[in-house]
C-alpha positions as a Python dict, from the first residue, in 0.01 Angstrom:
ca = {
    (1, 'P'): (0, 0, 0),
    (2, 'V'): (202, -313, 72),
    (3, 'G'): (495, -500, -79),
    (4, 'Y'): (860, -413, -117),
    (5, 'S'): (997, -60, -86),
    (6, 'P'): (1375, -33, -129),
    (7, 'D'): (1395, 278, 89),
    (8, 'G'): (1156, 140, 349),
    (9, 'W'): (800, 225, 447),
    (10, 'D'): (901, 420, 758),
    (11, 'T'): (847, 763, 600),
    (12, 'H'): (546, 674, 388),
    (13, 'F'): (248, 889, 483),
    (14, 'W'): (25, 585, 533),
    (15, 'W'): (268, 371, 735),
    (16, 'R'): (498, 607, 922),
    (17, 'N'): (285, 650, 1234),
    (18, 'V'): (204, 279, 1261),
    (19, 'I'): (566, 176, 1215),
    (20, 'A'): (686, 439, 1461),
    (21, 'D'): (433, 326, 1723),
    (22, 'V'): (527, -41, 1685),
    (23, 'R'): (896, 42, 1709),
    (24, 'Q'): (832, 245, 2022),
    (25, 'E'): (644, -37, 2193),
    (26, 'C'): (903, -295, 2089),
    (27, 'A'): (1184, -75, 2221),
    (28, 'A'): (1002, -22, 2553),
    (29, 'M'): (958, -397, 2593),
    (30, 'L'): (1321, -472, 2502),
    (31, 'Y'): (1466, -208, 2734),
    (32, 'Q'): (1280, -368, 3024),
    (33, 'D'): (1505, -673, 2983),
    (34, 'L'): (1789, -635, 2735),
    (35, 'E'): (1839, -1013, 2710),
    (36, 'Y'): (1535, -1006, 2483),
    (37, 'V'): (1728, -806, 2221),
    (38, 'A'): (1911, -1120, 2108),
    (39, 'K'): (1596, -1328, 2149),
    (40, 'A'): (1393, -1101, 1919),
    (41, 'I'): (1662, -1135, 1653),
    (42, 'R'): (1678, -1512, 1702),
    (43, 'L'): (1300, -1539, 1669),
    (44, 'S'): (1305, -1368, 1329),
    (45, 'F'): (1578, -1605, 1212),
    (46, 'H'): (1380, -1912, 1316),
    (47, 'D'): (1060, -1770, 1171),
    (48, 'C'): (1214, -1692, 834),
    (49, 'K'): (1385, -2027, 779),
    (50, 'G'): (1145, -2213, 551),
    (51, 'Q'): (1175, -2583, 481),
    (52, 'S'): (1240, -2535, 110),
    (53, 'E'): (1410, -2276, -108),
    (54, 'G'): (1102, -2061, -50),
    (55, 'Y'): (1157, -1844, 257),
    (56, 'G'): (945, -1849, 570),
    (57, 'C'): (871, -1530, 769),
    (58, 'D'): (514, -1646, 838),
    (59, 'G'): (481, -1545, 1203),
    (60, 'C'): (489, -1906, 1325),
    (61, 'V'): (748, -2107, 1516),
    (62, 'N'): (684, -2462, 1629),
    (63, 'L'): (787, -2474, 1994),
    (64, 'N'): (762, -2853, 2000),
    (65, 'H'): (1073, -2872, 1783),
    (66, 'I'): (1398, -2896, 1977),
    (67, 'D'): (1562, -2626, 1763),
    (68, 'N'): (1307, -2371, 1888),
    (69, 'F'): (1340, -2430, 2260),
    (70, 'G'): (1379, -2104, 2451),
    (71, 'L'): (1171, -1888, 2216),
    (72, 'E'): (840, -1899, 2401),
    (73, 'G'): (937, -1609, 2628),
    (74, 'I'): (993, -1357, 2348),
    (75, 'M'): (680, -1480, 2169),
    (76, 'Q'): (479, -1412, 2484),
    (77, 'K'): (640, -1068, 2516),
    (78, 'L'): (546, -980, 2158),
    (79, 'R'): (188, -1104, 2184),
    (80, 'P'): (30, -778, 2319),
    (81, 'I'): (214, -572, 2057),
    (82, 'V'): (96, -805, 1781),
    (83, 'E'): (-263, -786, 1904),
    (84, 'R'): (-255, -408, 1943),
    (85, 'F'): (-158, -354, 1580),
    (86, 'D'): (-318, -652, 1408),
    (87, 'E'): (-552, -416, 1224),
    (88, 'Y'): (-253, -294, 1028),
    (89, 'L'): (22, -555, 1043),
    (90, 'S'): (32, -932, 1046),
    (91, 'R'): (210, -1110, 1329),
    (92, 'A'): (485, -1193, 1079),
    (93, 'D'): (538, -825, 997),
    (94, 'T'): (533, -722, 1363),
    (95, 'W'): (793, -985, 1455),
    (96, 'I'): (1022, -858, 1180),
    (97, 'L'): (970, -495, 1281),
    (98, 'C'): (1058, -577, 1643),
    (99, 'A'): (1367, -766, 1526),
    (100, 'L'): (1476, -461, 1328),
    (101, 'T'): (1419, -250, 1639),
    (102, 'A'): (1633, -494, 1839),
    (103, 'L'): (1910, -459, 1581),
    (104, 'E'): (1890, -82, 1607),
    (105, 'I'): (1925, -101, 1986),
    (106, 'S'): (2219, -338, 1949),
    (107, 'T'): (2407, -151, 1677),
    (108, 'S'): (2288, 214, 1695),
    (109, 'R'): (2217, 194, 1323),
    (110, 'T'): (1891, 235, 1134),
    (111, 'Y'): (1719, -58, 965),
    (112, 'P'): (1413, 44, 761),
    (113, 'M'): (1106, -176, 724),
    (114, 'T'): (1140, -254, 354),
    (115, 'F'): (857, -506, 318),
    (116, 'I'): (500, -511, 448),
    (117, 'G'): (241, -773, 368),
    (118, 'R'): (375, -1099, 504),
    (119, 'K'): (102, -1351, 579),
    (120, 'S'): (94, -1530, 912),
    (121, 'C'): (36, -1903, 907),
    (122, 'E'): (-311, -2020, 1003),
    (123, 'D'): (-224, -2329, 1208),
    (124, 'S'): (-84, -2165, 1520),
    (125, 'D'): (-206, -2053, 1860),
    (126, 'Y'): (-236, -1701, 2001),
    (127, 'I'): (141, -1646, 2040),
    (128, 'G'): (239, -1799, 1705),
    (129, 'N'): (326, -2149, 1825),
    (130, 'G'): (263, -2383, 1533),
    (131, 'G'): (333, -2410, 1164),
    (132, 'E'): (598, -2628, 1005),
    (133, 'Y'): (777, -2887, 1215),
    (134, 'G'): (1117, -2876, 1056),
    (135, 'D'): (1483, -2837, 1145),
    (136, 'V'): (1613, -2482, 1170),
    (137, 'Y'): (1982, -2563, 1186),
    (138, 'G'): (2002, -2875, 971),
    (139, 'D'): (2317, -3085, 962),
    (140, 'E'): (2560, -2804, 883),
    (141, 'V'): (2885, -2901, 1051),
    (142, 'H'): (3162, -2757, 834),
    (143, 'T'): (3234, -2443, 635),
    (144, 'Y'): (3087, -2525, 296),
    (145, 'Q'): (2771, -2677, 445),
    (146, 'L'): (2724, -2366, 658),
    (147, 'L'): (2761, -2134, 359),
    (148, 'H'): (2528, -2350, 150),
    (149, 'H'): (2264, -2349, 424),
    (150, 'F'): (2247, -1970, 448),
    (151, 'N'): (2254, -1927, 74),
    (152, 'R'): (1979, -2183, 13),
    (153, 'Y'): (1735, -2068, 279),
    (154, 'F'): (1814, -1697, 311),
    (155, 'G'): (1989, -1599, -10),
    (156, 'F'): (2299, -1491, 188),
    (157, 'D'): (2641, -1472, 28),
    (158, 'T'): (2957, -1548, 226),
    (159, 'R'): (2989, -1193, 361),
    (160, 'C'): (2631, -1187, 489),
    (161, 'T'): (2670, -1531, 646),
    (162, 'V'): (2979, -1426, 839),
    (163, 'A'): (2803, -1108, 950),
    (164, 'V'): (2487, -1279, 1074),
    (165, 'M'): (2689, -1532, 1275),
    (166, 'G'): (2816, -1236, 1476),
    (167, 'V'): (2478, -1223, 1651),
    (168, 'H'): (2614, -1505, 1867),
    (169, 'G'): (2827, -1235, 2030),
    (170, 'I'): (2522, -1087, 2205),
    (171, 'S'): (2359, -1421, 2281),
    (172, 'K'): (2362, -1675, 2560),
    (173, 'M'): (2342, -2053, 2533),
    (174, 'R'): (2152, -2244, 2798),
    (175, 'P'): (2193, -2621, 2836),
    (176, 'E'): (1823, -2670, 2904),
    (177, 'N'): (1742, -2512, 2565),
    (178, 'S'): (2022, -2647, 2347),
    (179, 'G'): (2234, -2903, 2526),
    (180, 'H'): (2525, -2657, 2508),
    (181, 'G'): (2667, -2450, 2789),
    (182, 'N'): (2932, -2417, 3057),
    (183, 'G'): (2877, -2738, 3245),
    (184, 'P'): (2531, -2706, 3403),
    (185, 'H'): (2542, -2328, 3360),
    (186, 'S'): (2463, -2099, 3071),
    (187, 'A'): (2753, -1974, 2861),
    (188, 'T'): (2836, -1693, 2622),
    (189, 'W'): (3043, -1679, 2308),
    (190, 'V'): (3235, -1367, 2415),
    (191, 'K'): (3372, -1219, 2736),
    (192, 'N'): (3152, -960, 2904),
    (193, 'A'): (2875, -1024, 2652),
    (194, 'S'): (2602, -762, 2638),
    (195, 'Y'): (2322, -656, 2407),
    (196, 'R'): (2567, -430, 2218),
    (197, 'M'): (2702, -575, 1895),
    (198, 'S'): (3080, -558, 1853),
    (199, 'N'): (3371, -737, 1688),
    (200, 'A'): (3441, -939, 2003),
    (201, 'Y'): (3290, -1252, 1847),
    (202, 'Y'): (3537, -1242, 1557),
    (203, 'E'): (3832, -1135, 1772),
    (204, 'G'): (3769, -1442, 1986),
    (205, 'F'): (3886, -1668, 1704),
    (206, 'E'): (4240, -1559, 1785),
    (207, 'S'): (4215, -1727, 2126),
    (208, 'D'): (4299, -2090, 2199),
    (209, 'W'): (3996, -2321, 2192),
    (210, 'T'): (3971, -2677, 2320),
    (211, 'Y'): (3729, -2931, 2179),
    (212, 'E'): (3502, -3118, 2420),
    (213, 'E'): (3211, -3360, 2420),
    (214, 'R'): (2911, -3307, 2650),
    (215, 'D'): (2733, -3625, 2758),
    (216, 'N'): (2425, -3421, 2864),
    (217, 'D'): (2316, -3677, 3120),
    (218, 'D'): (2111, -3399, 3281),
    (219, 'Y'): (1956, -3307, 2945),
    (220, 'P'): (1906, -3644, 2772),
    (221, 'R'): (1670, -3510, 2504),
    (222, 'F'): (1968, -3341, 2337),
    (223, 'G'): (2200, -3638, 2348),
    (224, 'E'): (2576, -3600, 2321),
    (225, 'Q'): (2683, -3257, 2197),
    (226, 'Y'): (3014, -3118, 2078),
    (227, 'Q'): (3156, -2774, 2146),
    (228, 'W'): (3475, -2574, 2209),
    (229, 'Y'): (3577, -2388, 2523),
    (230, 'N'): (3825, -2120, 2621),
    (231, 'G'): (3934, -2033, 2973),
    (232, 'P'): (3938, -2207, 3311),
    (233, 'Y'): (3660, -2438, 3421),
    (234, 'D'): (3463, -2172, 3606),
    (235, 'L'): (3170, -1943, 3532),
    (236, 'S'): (3384, -1723, 3305),
    (237, 'R'): (3455, -2002, 3055),
    (238, 'L'): (3354, -1916, 2697),
    (239, 'V'): (3203, -2163, 2451),
    (240, 'L'): (3187, -2190, 2071),
    (241, 'L'): (2983, -2433, 1862),
    (242, 'N'): (3109, -2628, 1563),
    (243, 'V'): (2934, -2383, 1328),
    (244, 'D'): (3130, -2097, 1486),
    (245, 'V'): (3462, -2273, 1448),
    (246, 'A'): (3369, -2342, 1084),
    (247, 'L'): (3423, -1971, 1019),
    (248, 'K'): (3788, -2011, 1114),
    (249, 'W'): (3872, -2363, 1000),
    (250, 'N'): (3723, -2584, 734),
    (251, 'Y'): (3735, -2919, 912),
    (252, 'E'): (3541, -3108, 643),
    (253, 'E'): (3801, -3385, 631),
    (254, 'Y'): (3820, -3411, 1009),
    (255, 'V'): (3457, -3472, 1105),
    (256, 'D'): (3271, -3801, 1135),
    (257, 'D'): (2908, -3881, 1057),
    (258, 'R'): (2797, -3774, 1406),
    (259, 'G'): (2957, -3431, 1393),
    (260, 'R'): (3260, -3520, 1604),
    (261, 'I'): (3583, -3351, 1503),
    (262, 'F'): (3923, -3515, 1533),
    (263, 'C'): (4273, -3387, 1468),
    (264, 'K'): (4411, -3633, 1217),
    (265, 'V'): (4596, -3577, 893),
    (266, 'S'): (4375, -3595, 588),
    (267, 'D'): (4503, -3930, 456),
    (268, 'E'): (4388, -4092, 782),
    (269, 'A'): (4060, -3905, 757),
    (270, 'E'): (3995, -4066, 419),
    (271, 'H'): (4001, -4406, 588),
    (272, 'H'): (3801, -4295, 890),
    (273, 'G'): (3475, -4436, 755),
    (274, 'G'): (3244, -4251, 993),
    (275, 'G'): (3350, -4444, 1303),
    (276, 'D'): (3447, -4306, 1641),
    (277, 'P'): (3753, -4082, 1586),
    (278, 'R'): (3889, -4188, 1923),
    (279, 'N'): (3943, -4535, 1779),
    (280, 'V'): (4149, -4409, 1484),
    (281, 'P'): (4515, -4493, 1549),
}
């Protein structure tokens, strides 16, 4: 039996042992290095973002695309688990099941496997590198674009979108993978970030954040990037992205056509015309 089960397949007589075994192996792998908890969740997000209103979740991520940099490690980690259970589950299903296991480790809550039968794409290599070459993040730079993006590609309402953004609280940004970070160093969204999900990501919006531009001379493939920081210029400095700040402020009238944000009153913004905001009087 395959398909959708609202209560999950975890207790079904046919699937329960397989699902339990996969969960056990995923948990063992994740506990060896808890940084992979966030990476397993991120992989499922990138896998399930299709390039149309039809959803993805096809067990393939194109590592040549800049949005997917940094995912090869978790794909390599999952490879032996995928191969061990490929008689029963597709790579797409195993990736999702491991992501659910990662969520359980992070939140101490239970997430049943409600769907079985996803088909893996055929144009990928042994770890799942291949498939569509398309943007994962798109051009979402302010609140309404962010909400539209998650609704269009994932069917999320506003509440679900805000909730899923909280995964940033257990994540780490590395400049070599994204062009974002704390100078040449990696950065986190929250203080004392760990694999445990909490409200720290949302509580951080109460702090003072300063907007900055990164020239990324050391990472030219990303070009100039824009982000927000909190704290002194040392290794403890926290960083937010524009999409994070969009949960607090709708800066639609304060952003130019390159994603740069400027603090100008809206009547000046109307005459901004997409130019460099630093040249607006």
